[in-house]
PDB file of C-alpha atoms in Angstrom:
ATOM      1  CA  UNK A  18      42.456 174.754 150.836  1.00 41.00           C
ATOM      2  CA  UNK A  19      41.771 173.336 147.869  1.00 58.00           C
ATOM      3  CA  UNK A  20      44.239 171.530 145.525  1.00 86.00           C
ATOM      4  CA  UNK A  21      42.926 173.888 142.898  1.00 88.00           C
ATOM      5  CA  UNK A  22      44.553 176.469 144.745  1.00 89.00           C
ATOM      6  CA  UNK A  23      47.711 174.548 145.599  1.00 92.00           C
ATOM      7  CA  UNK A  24      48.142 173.959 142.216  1.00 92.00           C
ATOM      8  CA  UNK A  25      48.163 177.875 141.131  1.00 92.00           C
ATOM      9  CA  UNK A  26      50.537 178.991 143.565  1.00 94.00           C
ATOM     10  CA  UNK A  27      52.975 176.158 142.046  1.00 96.00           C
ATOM     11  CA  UNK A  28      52.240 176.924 138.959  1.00 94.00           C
ATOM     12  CA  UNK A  29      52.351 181.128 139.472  1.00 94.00           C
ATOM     13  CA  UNK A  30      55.563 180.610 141.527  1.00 96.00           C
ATOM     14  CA  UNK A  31      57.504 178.738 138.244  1.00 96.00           C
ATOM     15  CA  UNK A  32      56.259 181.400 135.460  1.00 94.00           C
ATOM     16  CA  UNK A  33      57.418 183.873 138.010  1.00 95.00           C
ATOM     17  CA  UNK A  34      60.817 182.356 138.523  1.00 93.00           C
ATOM     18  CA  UNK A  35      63.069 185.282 140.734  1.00 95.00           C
ATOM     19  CA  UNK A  36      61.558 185.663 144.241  1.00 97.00           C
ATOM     20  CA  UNK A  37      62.758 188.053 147.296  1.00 97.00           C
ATOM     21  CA  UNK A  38      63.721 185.438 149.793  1.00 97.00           C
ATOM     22  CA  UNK A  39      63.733 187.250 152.972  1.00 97.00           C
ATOM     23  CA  UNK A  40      65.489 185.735 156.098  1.00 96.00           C
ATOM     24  CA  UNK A  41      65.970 187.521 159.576  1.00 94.00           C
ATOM     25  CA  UNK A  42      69.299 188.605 160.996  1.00 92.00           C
ATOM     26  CA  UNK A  43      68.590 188.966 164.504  1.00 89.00           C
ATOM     27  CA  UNK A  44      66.092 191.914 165.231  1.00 91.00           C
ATOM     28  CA  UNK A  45      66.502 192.312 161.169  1.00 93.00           C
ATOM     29  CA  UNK A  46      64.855 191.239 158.262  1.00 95.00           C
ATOM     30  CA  UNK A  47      66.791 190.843 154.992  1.00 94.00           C
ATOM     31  CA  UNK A  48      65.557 190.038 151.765  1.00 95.00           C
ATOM     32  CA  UNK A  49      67.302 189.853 148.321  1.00 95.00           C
ATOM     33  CA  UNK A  50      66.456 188.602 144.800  1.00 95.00           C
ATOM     34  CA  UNK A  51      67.227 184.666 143.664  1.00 95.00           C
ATOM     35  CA  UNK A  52      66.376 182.802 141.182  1.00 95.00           C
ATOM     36  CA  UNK A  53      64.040 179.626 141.954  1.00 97.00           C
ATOM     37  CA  UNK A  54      64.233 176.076 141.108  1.00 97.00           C
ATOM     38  CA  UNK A  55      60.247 175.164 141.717  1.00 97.00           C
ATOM     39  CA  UNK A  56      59.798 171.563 142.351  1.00 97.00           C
ATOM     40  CA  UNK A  57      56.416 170.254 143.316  1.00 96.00           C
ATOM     41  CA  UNK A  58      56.644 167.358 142.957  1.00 96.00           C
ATOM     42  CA  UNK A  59      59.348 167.572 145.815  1.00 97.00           C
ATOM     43  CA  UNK A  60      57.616 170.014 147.747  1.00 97.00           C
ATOM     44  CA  UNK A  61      60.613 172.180 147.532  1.00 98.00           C
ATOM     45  CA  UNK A  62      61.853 175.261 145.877  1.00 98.00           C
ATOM     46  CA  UNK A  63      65.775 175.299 145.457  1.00 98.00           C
ATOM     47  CA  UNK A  64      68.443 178.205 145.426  1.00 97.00           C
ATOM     48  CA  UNK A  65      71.915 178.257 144.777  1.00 96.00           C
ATOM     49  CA  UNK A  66      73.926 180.088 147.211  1.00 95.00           C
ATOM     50  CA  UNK A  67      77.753 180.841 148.121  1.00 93.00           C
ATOM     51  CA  UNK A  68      78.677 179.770 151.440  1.00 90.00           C
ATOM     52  CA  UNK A  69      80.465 183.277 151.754  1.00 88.00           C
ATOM     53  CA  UNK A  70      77.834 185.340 151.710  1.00 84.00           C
ATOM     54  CA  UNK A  71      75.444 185.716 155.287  1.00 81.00           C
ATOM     55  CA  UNK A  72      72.168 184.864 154.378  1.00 88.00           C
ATOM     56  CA  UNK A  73      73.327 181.065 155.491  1.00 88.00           C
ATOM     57  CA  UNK A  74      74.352 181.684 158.950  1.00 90.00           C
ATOM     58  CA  UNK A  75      71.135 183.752 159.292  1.00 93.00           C
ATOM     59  CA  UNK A  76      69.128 180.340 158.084  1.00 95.00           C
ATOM     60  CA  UNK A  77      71.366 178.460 160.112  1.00 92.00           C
ATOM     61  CA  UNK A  78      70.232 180.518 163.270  1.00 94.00           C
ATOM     62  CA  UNK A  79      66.304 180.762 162.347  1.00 96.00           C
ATOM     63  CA  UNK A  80      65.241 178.642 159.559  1.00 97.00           C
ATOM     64  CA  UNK A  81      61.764 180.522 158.956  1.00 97.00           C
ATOM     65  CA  UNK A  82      62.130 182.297 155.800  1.00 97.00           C
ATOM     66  CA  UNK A  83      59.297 184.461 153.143  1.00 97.00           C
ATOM     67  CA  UNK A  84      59.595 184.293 149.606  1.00 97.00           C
ATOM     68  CA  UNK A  85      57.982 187.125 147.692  1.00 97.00           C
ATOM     69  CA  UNK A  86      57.585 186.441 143.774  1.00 96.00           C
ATOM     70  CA  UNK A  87      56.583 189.106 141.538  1.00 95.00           C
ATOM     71  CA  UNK A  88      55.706 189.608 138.137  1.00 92.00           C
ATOM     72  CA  UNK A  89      54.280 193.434 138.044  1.00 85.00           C
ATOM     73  CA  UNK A  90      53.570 193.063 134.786  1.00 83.00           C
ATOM     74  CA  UNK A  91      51.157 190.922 134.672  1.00 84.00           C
ATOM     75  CA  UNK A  92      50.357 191.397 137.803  1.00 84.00           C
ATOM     76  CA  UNK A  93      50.722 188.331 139.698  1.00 90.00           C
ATOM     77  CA  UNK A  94      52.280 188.139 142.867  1.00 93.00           C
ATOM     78  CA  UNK A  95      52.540 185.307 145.864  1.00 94.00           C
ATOM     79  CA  UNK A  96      53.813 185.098 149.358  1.00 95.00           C
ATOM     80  CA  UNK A  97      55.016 181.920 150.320  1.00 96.00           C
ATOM     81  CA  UNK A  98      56.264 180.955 154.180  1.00 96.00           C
ATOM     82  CA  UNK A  99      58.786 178.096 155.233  1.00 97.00           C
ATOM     83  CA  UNK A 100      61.377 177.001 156.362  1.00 98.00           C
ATOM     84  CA  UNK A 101      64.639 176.778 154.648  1.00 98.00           C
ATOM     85  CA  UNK A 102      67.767 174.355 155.035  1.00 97.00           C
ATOM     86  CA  UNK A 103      71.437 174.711 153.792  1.00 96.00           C
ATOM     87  CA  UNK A 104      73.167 171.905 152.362  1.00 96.00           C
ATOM     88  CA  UNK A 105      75.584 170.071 150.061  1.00 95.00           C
ATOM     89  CA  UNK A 106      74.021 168.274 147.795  1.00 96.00           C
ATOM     90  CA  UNK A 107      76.457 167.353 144.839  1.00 96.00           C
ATOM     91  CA  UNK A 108      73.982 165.738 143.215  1.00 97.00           C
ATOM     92  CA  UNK A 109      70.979 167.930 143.190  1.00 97.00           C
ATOM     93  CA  UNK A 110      73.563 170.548 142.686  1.00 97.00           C
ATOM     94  CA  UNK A 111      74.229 169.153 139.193  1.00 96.00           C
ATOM     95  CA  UNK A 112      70.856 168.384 138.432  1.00 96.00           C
ATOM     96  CA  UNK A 113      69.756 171.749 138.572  1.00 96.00           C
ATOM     97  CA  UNK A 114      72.724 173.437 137.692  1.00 96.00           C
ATOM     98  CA  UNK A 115      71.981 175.896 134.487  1.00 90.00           C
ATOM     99  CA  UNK A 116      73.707 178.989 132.390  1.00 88.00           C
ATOM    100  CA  UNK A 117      72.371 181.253 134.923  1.00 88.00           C
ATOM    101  CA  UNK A 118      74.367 179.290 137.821  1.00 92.00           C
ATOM    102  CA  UNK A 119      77.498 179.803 135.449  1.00 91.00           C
ATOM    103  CA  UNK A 120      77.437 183.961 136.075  1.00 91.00           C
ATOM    104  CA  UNK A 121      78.168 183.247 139.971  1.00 91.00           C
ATOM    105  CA  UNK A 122      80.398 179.545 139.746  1.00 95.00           C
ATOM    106  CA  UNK A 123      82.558 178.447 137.673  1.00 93.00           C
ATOM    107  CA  UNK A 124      80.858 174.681 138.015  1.00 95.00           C
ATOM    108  CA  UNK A 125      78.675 172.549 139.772  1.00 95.00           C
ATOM    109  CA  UNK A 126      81.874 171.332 141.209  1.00 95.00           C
ATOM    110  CA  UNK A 127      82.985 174.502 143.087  1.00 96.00           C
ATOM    111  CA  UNK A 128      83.527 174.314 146.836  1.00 94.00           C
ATOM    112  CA  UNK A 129      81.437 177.634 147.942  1.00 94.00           C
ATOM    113  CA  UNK A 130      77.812 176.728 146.179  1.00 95.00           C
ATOM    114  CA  UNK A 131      75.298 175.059 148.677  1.00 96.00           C
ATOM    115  CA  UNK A 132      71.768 174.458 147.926  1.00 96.00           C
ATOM    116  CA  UNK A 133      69.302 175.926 150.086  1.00 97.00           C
ATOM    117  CA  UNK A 134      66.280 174.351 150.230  1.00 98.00           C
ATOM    118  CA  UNK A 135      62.763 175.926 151.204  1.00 98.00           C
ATOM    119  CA  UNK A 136      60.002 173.812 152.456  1.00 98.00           C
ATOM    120  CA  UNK A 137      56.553 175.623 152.231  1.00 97.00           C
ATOM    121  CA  UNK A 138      54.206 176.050 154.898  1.00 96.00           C
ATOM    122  CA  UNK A 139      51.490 178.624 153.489  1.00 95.00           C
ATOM    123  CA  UNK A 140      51.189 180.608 150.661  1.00 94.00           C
ATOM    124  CA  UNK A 141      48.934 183.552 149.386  1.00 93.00           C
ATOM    125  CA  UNK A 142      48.557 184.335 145.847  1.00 92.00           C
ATOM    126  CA  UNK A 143      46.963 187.685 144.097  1.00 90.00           C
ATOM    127  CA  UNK A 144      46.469 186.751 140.089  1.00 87.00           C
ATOM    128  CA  UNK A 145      44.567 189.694 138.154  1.00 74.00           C
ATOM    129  CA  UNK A 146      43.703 190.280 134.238  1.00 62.00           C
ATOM    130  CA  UNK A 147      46.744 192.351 134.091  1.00 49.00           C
ATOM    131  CA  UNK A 148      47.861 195.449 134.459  1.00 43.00           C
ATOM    132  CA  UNK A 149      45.834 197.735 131.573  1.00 41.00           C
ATOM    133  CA  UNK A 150      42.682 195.403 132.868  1.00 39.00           C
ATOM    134  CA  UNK A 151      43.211 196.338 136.471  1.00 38.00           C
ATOM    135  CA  UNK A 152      43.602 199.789 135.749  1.00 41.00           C
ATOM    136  CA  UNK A 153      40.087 200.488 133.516  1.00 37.00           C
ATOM    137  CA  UNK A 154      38.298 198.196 136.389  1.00 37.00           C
ATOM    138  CA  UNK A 155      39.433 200.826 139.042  1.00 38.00           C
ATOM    139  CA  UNK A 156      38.980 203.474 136.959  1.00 39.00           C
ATOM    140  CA  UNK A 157      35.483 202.126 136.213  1.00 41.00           C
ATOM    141  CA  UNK A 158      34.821 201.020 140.078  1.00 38.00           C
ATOM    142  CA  UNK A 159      35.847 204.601 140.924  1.00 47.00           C
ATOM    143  CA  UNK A 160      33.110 206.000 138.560  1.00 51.00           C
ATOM    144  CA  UNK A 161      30.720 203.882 140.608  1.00 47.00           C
ATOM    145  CA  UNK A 162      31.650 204.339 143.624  1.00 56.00           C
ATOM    146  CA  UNK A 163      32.093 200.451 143.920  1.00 54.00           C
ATOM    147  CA  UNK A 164      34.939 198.074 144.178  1.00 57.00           C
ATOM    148  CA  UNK A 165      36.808 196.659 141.640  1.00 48.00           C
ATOM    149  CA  UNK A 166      37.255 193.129 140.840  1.00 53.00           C
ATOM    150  CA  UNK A 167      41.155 192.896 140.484  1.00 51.00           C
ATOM    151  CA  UNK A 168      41.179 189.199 139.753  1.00 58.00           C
ATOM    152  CA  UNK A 169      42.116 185.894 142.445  1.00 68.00           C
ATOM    153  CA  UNK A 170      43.697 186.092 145.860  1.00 72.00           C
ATOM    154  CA  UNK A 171      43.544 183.133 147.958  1.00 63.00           C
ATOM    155  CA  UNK A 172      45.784 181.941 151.146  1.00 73.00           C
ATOM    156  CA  UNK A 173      46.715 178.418 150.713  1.00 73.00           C
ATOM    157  CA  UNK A 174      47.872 175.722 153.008  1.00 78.00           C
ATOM    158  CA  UNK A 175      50.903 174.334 151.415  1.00 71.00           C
TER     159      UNK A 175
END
């Protein structure tokens, strides 16, 4: 794909920000909402997480993980595919470490945070006009009997 396309699911994933990352528990999947820390020029996307919680033995056991980033609003979504690892980094810890990190840890210092660490594989984006847009072309497309034009969606080989 086209670095064109690279570029806009970097760029869509940062505005977005808070992603579903989704891992699988045996015969399970599990998702739940975390905030990113979009790095391209790493090839990464970071998340803090608490070595308490499960979602780290499940990586631990199958490191193949979806992230699903949303924005509704503006209707802008993309699915990204990787694989994730679970580490202690102290110092990318405190390099990325922000008031929303404070909420969950008291600092960067605390014993339970670990950074996990996504590396993308694919991607697929959907980026339309927005939502008021979107909904006079269907209306419109409806009246036609045609099909409406509901902006970008691309896959993309990350």
């Amino acid at each position: 794909m086209s670095d064109e396309n690279t570029d806009k699911v970097w760029e869509l994933m940062k505005s977005v920000g808070i992603c579903m990352l989704a891992t699988r528990d045996g015969e399970e999947i599990r998702a739940r909402p975390m905030g990113a820390y979009v790095r391209r020029e790493e090839n990464a996307i970071y998340f803090f997480t608490d070595i308490r919680r499960h979602k780290d033995d499940e990586i631990a056991r199958d490191p193949h993980v979806c992230l699903a980033f949303a924005d509704s609003r503006g209707q802008t979504y993309v699915s990204l595919t990787g694989r994730a690892t679970v580490s202690y980094d102290l110092q990318k810890i405190k390099e990325l470490w922000s008031t929303a990190a404070k909420a969950w840890w008291d600092s960067a210092e605390d014993p339970n945070i670990r950074l996990l660490t996504v590396t993308p594989h694919d991607a697929e984006y959907w980026d339309s006009p927005g939502t008021v847009v979107s909904y006079v072309k269907m209306a419109a497309a409806a009246v036609t009997n045609t099909r409406p034009d509901l902006g970008e969606n691309r896959k993309v080989a990350m």
